[in-house]
Structures are given as C-alpha cells and as structure tokens.
Short mmCIF file of C-alpha atoms and ligand atoms in Angstrom, two decimals:
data_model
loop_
_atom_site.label_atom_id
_atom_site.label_comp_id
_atom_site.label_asym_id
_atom_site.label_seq_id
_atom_site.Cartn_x
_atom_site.Cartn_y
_atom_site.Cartn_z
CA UNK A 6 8.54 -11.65 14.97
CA UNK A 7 5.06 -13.12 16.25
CA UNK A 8 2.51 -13.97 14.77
CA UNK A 9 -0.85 -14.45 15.60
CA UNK A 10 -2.48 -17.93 15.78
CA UNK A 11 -5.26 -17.06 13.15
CA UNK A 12 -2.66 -15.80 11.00
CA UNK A 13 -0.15 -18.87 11.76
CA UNK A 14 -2.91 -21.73 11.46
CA UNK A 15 -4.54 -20.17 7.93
CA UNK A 16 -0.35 -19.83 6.57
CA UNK A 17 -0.38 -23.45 7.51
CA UNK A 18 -3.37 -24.54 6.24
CA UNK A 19 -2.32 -23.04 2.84
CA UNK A 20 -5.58 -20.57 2.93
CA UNK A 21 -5.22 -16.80 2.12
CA UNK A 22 -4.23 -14.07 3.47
CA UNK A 23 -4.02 -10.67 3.02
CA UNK A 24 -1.36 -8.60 4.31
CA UNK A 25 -1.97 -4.89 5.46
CA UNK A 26 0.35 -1.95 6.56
CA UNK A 27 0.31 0.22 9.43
CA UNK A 28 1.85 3.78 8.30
CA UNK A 29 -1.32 4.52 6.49
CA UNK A 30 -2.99 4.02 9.76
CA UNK A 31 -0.63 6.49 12.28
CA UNK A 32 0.86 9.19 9.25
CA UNK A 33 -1.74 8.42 6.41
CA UNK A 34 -5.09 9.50 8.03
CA UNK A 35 -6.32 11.57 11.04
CA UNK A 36 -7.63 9.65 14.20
CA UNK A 37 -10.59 8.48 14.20
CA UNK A 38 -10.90 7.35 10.60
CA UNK A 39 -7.52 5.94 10.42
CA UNK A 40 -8.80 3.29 12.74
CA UNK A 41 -12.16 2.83 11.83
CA UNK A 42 -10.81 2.62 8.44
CA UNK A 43 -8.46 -0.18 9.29
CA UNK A 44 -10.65 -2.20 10.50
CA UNK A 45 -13.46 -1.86 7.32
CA UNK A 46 -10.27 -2.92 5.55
CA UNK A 47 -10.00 -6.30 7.53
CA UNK A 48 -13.53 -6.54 7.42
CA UNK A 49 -13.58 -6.39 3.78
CA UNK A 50 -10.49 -8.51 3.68
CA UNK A 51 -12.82 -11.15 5.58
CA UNK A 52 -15.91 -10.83 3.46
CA UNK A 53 -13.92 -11.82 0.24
CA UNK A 54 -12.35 -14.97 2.28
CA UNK A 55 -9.38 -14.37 3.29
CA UNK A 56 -7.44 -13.61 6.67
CA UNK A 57 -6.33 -9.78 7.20
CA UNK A 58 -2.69 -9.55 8.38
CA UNK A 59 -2.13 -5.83 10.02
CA UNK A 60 1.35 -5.33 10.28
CA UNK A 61 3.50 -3.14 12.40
CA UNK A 62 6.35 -2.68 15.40
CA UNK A 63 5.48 -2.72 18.85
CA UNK A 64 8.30 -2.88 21.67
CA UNK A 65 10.67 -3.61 19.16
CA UNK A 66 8.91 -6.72 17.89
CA UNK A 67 7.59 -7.29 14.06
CA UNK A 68 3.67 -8.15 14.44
CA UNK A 69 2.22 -10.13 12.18
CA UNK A 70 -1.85 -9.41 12.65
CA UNK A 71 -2.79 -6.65 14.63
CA UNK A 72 -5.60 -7.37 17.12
CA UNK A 73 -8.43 -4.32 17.59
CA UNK A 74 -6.36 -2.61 20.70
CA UNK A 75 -3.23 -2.70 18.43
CA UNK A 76 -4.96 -0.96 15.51
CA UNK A 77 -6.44 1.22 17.77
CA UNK A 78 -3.05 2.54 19.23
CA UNK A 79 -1.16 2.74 16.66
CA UNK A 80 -4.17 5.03 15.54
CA UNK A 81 -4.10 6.91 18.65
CA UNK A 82 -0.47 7.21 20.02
CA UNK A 83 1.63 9.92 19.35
CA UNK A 84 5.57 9.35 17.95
CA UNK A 85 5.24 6.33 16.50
CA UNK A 86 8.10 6.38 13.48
CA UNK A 87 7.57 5.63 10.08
CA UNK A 88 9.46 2.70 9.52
CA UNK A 89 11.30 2.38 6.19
CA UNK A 90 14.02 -0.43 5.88
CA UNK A 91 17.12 1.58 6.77
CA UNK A 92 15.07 2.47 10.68
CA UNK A 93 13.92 -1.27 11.24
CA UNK A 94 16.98 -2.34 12.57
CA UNK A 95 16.99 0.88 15.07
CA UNK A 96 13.13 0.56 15.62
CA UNK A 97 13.97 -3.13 17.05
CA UNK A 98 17.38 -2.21 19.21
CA UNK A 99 15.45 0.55 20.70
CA UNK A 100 12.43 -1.29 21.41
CA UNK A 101 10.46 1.04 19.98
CA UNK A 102 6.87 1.38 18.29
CA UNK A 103 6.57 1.94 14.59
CA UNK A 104 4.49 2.19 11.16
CA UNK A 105 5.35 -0.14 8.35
CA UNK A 106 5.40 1.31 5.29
CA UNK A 107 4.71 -0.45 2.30
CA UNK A 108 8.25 -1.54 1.71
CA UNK A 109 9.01 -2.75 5.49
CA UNK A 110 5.10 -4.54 5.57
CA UNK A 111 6.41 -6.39 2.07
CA UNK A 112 9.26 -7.66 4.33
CA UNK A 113 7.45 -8.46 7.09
CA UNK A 114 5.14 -10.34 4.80
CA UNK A 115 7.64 -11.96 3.09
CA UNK A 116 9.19 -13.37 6.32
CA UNK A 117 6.05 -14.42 7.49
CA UNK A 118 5.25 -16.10 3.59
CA UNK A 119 2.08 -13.64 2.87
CA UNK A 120 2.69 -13.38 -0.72
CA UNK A 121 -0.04 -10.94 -0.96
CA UNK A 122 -0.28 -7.39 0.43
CA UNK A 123 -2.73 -4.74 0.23
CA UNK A 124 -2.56 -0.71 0.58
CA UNK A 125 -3.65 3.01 -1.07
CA UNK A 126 -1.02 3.59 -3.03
CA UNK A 127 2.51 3.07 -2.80
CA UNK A 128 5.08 5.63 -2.73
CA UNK A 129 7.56 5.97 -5.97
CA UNK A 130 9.67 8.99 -7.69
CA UNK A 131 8.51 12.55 -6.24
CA UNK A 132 8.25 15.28 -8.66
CA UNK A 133 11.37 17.44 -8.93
CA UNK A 134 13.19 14.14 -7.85
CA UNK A 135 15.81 14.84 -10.53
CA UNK A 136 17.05 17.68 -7.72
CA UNK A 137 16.04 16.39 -4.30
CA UNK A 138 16.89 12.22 -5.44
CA UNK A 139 13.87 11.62 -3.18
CA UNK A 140 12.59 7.82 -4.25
CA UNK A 141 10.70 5.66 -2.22
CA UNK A 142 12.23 2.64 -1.06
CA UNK A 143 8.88 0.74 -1.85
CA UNK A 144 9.92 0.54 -5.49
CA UNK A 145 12.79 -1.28 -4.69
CA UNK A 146 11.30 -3.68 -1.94
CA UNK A 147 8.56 -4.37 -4.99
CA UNK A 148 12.01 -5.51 -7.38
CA UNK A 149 13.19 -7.31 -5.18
CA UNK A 150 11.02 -9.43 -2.75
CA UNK A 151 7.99 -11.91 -3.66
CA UNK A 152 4.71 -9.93 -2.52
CA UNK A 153 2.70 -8.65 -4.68
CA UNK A 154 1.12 -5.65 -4.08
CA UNK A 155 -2.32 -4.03 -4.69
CA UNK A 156 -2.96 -0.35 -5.11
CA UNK A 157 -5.00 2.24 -6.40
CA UNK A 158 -1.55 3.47 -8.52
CA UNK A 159 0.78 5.62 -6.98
CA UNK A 160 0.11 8.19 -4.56
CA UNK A 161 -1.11 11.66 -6.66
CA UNK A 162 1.74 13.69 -4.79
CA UNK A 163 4.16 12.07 -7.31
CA UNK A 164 5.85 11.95 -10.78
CA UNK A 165 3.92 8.92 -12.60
CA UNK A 166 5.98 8.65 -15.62
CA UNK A 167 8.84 8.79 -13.54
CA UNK A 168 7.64 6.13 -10.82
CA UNK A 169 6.20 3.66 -13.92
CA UNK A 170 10.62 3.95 -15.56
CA UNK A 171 11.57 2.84 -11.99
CA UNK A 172 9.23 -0.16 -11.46
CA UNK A 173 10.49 -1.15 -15.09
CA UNK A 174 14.38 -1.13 -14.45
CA UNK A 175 13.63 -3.06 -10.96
CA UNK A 176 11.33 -5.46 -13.11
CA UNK A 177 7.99 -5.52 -11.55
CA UNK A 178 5.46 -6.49 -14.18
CA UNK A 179 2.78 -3.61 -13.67
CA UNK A 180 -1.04 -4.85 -14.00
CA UNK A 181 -4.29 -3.65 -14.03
CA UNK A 182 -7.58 -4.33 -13.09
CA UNK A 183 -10.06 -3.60 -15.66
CA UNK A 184 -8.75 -0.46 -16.69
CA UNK A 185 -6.28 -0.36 -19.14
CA UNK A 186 -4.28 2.41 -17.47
CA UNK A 187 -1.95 3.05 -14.29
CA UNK A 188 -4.71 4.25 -11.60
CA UNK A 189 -3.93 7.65 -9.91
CA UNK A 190 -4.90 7.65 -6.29
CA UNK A 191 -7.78 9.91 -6.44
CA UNK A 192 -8.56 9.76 -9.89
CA UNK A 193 -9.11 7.08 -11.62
CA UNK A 194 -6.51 7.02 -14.90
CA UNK A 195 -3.41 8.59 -15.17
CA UNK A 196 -3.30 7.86 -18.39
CA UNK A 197 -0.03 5.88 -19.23
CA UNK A 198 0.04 2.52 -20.19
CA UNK A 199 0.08 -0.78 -17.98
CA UNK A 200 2.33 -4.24 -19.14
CA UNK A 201 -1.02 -6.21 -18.60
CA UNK A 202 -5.37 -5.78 -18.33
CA UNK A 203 -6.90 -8.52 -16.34
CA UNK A 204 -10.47 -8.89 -15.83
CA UNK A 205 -10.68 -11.96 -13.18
CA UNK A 206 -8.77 -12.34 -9.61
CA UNK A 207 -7.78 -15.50 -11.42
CA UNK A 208 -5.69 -14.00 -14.26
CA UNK A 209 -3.74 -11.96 -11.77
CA UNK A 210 -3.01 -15.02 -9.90
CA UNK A 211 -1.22 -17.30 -12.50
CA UNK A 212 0.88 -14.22 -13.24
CA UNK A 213 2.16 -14.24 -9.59
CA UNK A 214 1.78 -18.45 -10.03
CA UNK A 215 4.91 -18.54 -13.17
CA UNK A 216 6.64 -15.38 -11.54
CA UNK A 217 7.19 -17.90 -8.37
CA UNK A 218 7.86 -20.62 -10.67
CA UNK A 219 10.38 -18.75 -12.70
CA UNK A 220 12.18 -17.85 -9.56
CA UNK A 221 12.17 -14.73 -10.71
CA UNK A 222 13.02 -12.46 -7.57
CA UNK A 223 10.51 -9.42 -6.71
CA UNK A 224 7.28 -9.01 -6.50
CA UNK A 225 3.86 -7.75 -8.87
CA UNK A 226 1.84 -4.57 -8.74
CA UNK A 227 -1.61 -4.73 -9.30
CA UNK A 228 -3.39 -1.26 -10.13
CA UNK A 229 -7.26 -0.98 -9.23
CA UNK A 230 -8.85 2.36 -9.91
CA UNK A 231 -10.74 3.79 -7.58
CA UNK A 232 -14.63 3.06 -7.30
CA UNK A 233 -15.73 5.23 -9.95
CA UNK A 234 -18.20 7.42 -7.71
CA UNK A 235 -15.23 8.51 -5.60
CA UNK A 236 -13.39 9.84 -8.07
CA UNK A 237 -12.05 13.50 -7.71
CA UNK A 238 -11.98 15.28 -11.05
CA UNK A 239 -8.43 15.10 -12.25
CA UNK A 240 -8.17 18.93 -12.77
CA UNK A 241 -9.33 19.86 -9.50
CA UNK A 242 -7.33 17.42 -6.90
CA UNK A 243 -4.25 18.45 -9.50
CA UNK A 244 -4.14 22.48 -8.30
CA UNK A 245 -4.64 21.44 -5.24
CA UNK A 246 -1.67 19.54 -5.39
CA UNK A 247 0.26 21.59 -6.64
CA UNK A 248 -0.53 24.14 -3.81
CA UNK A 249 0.31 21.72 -1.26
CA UNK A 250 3.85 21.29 -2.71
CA UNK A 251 4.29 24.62 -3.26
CA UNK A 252 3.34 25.34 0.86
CA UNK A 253 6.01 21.94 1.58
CA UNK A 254 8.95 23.38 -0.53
CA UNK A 255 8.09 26.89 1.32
CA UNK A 256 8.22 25.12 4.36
CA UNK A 257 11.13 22.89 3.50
CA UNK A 258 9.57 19.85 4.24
CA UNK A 259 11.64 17.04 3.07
CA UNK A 260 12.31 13.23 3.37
CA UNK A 261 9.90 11.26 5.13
CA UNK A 262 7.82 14.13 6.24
CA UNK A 263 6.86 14.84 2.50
CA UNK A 264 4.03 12.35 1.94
CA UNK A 265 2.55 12.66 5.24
CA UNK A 266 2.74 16.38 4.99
CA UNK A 267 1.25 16.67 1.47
CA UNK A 268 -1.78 13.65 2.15
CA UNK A 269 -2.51 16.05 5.20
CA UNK A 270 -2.64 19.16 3.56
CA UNK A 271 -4.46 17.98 0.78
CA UNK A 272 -7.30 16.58 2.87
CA UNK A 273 -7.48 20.18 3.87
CA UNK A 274 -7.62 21.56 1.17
CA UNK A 275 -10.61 19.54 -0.26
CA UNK A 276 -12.18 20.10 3.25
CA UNK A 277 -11.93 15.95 3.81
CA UNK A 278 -13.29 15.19 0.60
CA UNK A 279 -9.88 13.23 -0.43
CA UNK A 280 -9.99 11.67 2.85
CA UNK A 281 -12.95 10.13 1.60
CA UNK A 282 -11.86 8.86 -1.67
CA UNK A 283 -8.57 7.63 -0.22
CA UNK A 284 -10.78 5.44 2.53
CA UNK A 285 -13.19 4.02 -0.24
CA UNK A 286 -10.33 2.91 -2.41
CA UNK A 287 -8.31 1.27 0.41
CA UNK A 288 -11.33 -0.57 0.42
CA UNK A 289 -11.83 -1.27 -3.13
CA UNK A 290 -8.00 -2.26 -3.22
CA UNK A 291 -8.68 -5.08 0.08
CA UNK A 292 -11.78 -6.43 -1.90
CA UNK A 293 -9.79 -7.62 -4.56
CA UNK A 294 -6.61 -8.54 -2.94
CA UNK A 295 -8.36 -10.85 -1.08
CA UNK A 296 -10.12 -12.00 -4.16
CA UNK A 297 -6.45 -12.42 -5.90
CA UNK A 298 -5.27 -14.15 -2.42
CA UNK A 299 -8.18 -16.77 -2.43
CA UNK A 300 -7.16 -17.92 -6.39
CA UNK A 301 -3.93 -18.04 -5.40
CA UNK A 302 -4.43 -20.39 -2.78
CA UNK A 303 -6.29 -22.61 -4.78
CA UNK A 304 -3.62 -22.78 -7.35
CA UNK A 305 -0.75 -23.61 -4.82
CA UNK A 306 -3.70 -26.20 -3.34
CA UNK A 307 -3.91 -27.70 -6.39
CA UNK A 308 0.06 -28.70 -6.94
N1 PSU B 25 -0.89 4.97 0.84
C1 PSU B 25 -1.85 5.75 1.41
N2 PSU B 25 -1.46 6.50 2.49
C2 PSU B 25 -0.19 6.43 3.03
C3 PSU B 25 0.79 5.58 2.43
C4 PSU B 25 0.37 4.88 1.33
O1 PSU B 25 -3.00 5.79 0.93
O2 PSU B 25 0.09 7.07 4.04
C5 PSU B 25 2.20 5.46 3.01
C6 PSU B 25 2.74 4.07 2.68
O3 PSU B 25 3.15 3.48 3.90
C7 PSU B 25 3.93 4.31 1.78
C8 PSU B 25 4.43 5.61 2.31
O4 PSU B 25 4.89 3.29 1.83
O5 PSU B 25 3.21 6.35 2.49
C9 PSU B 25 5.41 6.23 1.32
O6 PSU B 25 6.24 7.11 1.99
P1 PSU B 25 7.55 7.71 1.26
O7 PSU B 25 7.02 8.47 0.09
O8 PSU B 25 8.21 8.56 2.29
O9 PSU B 25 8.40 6.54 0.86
MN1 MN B 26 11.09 9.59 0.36
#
C-alpha cells in the first residue's frame, strides 16, 4: 500500500479526509468527464476542508491518493478491472491495474484509517435478484468494516426495497440528509423510509462518534439526494430503465458487466442527460462528506 505524503501527514495530524473510489472513474463514466469529474470531486472535497483520497490499483499496489496523471489514466486506459474483494488478491499477484469499487475503496480506506468515504451510489440487490442471486459485495463491506459511506442512495438500476432488507440484516444504520427518505440516484426520493433525518454534518458525525465507541463493527450510510435542479423525473429515467434491462437480459449481460452496462446505456438513452445528474450529485455527495469528515475530526480532536 502507499500512500501519499499529503494524505499520510493530514491522517497524522488527525485532520480529515475524504476517501474516493476509482471504478466510477474507468466503468462509471465515459472519458473525458470521468476525469474531469474526478477531479471537481477533489476539488470540492478541498473547498469544504478536507483532504481527497482517490483510491485505486496500479502495478499491483493499493494507492492511497491519486495524483492528476493517475486520475487521468485510470480515465484513459483501456482494461483496467473492476476490482471487487474476491479479484484484489489476483489484481496484486498479477501486478495489475484496477478500479476500486466501493467495497474494495472501503478496505483500502479502512487500512489506511479514512473512516470516511465518498461516491454516487453504491451498488446493492439487483432486480430479479431472487433468480440471478446477483448482490453487491458493497453491502457487505458496509456491515462489516468502519467507513462510512456517502451516497446519493443506491444506484436506480436496482431493487430498493430489496437493497434497504440487506443493509438492515448486515446492520448499517441508514441516514439521511435532510430528506426524510432513501435518495434514488437520479431522482431524488425513492420513497421508503430511512432509520435517521439529520440536518447538520455534526449530527451525522456523533452517530459514526458512539458507533466507534460501541465497537460496533461496520460502517454508516449516509443518503444525500441529489441537488434538486438535477433531478430526472422519476417516471421518465424509470422506462428508461427498464429498457436498458430489458436490452442487458437480451444480451445476457451478467455479473460485473451489469452496472457498467446499464449506467452506459442509460446515459444513452437520455442522450447524456443522466450523465449530468450523476456528475452533479457526486458532487453534492463530496460537499458534504467532507463537511461530515471535518466534524468528525474535531470530535476525535477533542478526546
Ligand atoms: N456509483 C456511480 N457509478 C458507478 C459506481 C457507483 O455513480 O460506476 C460503481 C461503484 O464502484 C460500485 C459499483 O461499487 O458500481 C457496483 O458494482 P456491482 O453492482 O457490480 O457490485
Ligand atoms: Mn454484482
């Protein structure tokens, strides 16, 4: 693992940061505005006082903070694998180059002690999972290691009723920002109920605060709609949707080709318009993280 001296020196120095993934970067978005986008996010991350933490696999080695020329490779570079748990292992034997996803960036940041972590939204329980059994692995990272993560819900592609049961049986207390429902990706409610409404970075912060106290293992998920003028209207982006796993069951996509086959097809389908909305709430999302991150600090400060 390395990580950079920015990153190492601000862990040290107890100040926040923010912790950011790298599969949204090479399978989540098309080049250019997967890098330019990663970069807004540090900036943002920066703005709101914290220190952004890219994370990712090059040569076989677990990078903690990205520099520029990183970002901009990893948004460039073709065959870089998405990286869940199960191919870290191979990833580093091989020596290879690859995306974290959110569950393999919450354990780089957890070996690296970044208890904070921002992203779009996570993966979770695909529809028609009760045939196919396909469940992201990011629910389980989220029960079971101390990061908590910030979102804008779970991606649209999936089952949210289905994803909410999950993050309840692996006990991740499910919050929200504002709102006082689950966020949807590119809309802003999905409509089903959240364990807690918080209104100030602060509030957010003592949860994670007696969660680490408690010793209770995993991590927190923070919802935060998406910035209400980049909202897609729900009935819209949902028939498109649906078309686009309709064409990926036609096509027999499956496994880890399904989300980055059905956020590509859907950008098509709303000629870029949900490219837009997904860049804006990354955004949104690193605003507040590193809002979140800087109370935190102060609390652990303050002990
Ligand atoms: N959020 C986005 N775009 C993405 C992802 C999340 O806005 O591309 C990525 C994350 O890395 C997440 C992954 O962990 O999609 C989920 O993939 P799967 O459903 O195969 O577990
Ligand atoms: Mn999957």
């Amino acid at each position: 693992m390395k990580i950079n001296d920015e990153v190492k020196s601000a862990l040290e120095q107890g100040r926040a940061v923010v912790a950011l993934e790298s599969t949204i970067i090479s399978h989540g978005m098309p080049y250019p505005k997967n890098v330019q986008t990663a970069l807004l996010v540090e900036k943002a991350v920066r703005d709101n006082g914290a220190i952004p933490a890219t994370i990712g696999i090059i040569d076989g080695e677990l990078v903690i903070g990205m520099n520029a020329e990183e970002i901009e490779e990893f948004g460039k570079k073709s065959g870089i694998a998405k990286v869940s748990k199960r191919d870290m292992p191979i990833v580093m034997a091989t020596k290879s180059w690859g995306a974290t996803t959110v569950s393999t960036t919450i354990l780089g940041a957890k070996m690296a002690g970044i208890p904070i972590f921002v992203t779009g939204g996570i993966g979770g329980v695909h529809r028609g999972a009760e045939t196919t059994w396909d469940v992201s692995r990011d629910l389980y990272e989220l029960g079971s290691e101390p990061v908590t993560v910030i979102c804008a819900g779970c991606k649209a592609i999936l089952d949210v009723d289905k994803t909410l049961e999950v993050l309840e049986t692996q006990g991740v207390p499910v919050l929200s920002y504002k709102e006082p429902t689950f966020a949807n990706f590119y809309c802003r409610s999905s409509g089903k109920p959240v364990d807690y409404v918080f209104d100030e970075p602060i509030q957010a912060a003592r949860v994670m605060d007696f969660q680490n106290k408690m010793g209770l293992k995993g991590g927190i998920l923070i919802s935060n709609p998406c910035p209400e003028e980049d909202a897609l209207p729900h009935s819209y982006i949902d028939s498109i949707i649906d078309q686009a796993i309709r064409e990926a069951d036609e096509k027999g996509v499956r496994g880890k080709e399904s989300t980055p086959f059905l956020l590509k097809r859907v950008v098509e389908l709303t000629g870029g318009d949900s490219l837009e909305t997904n860049i804006h709430l990354v955004i949104n999302n690193a605003i507040l993280g590193a809002q979140i991150a800087v109370e935190y600090a102060k609390l652990r400060k303050e002990k």
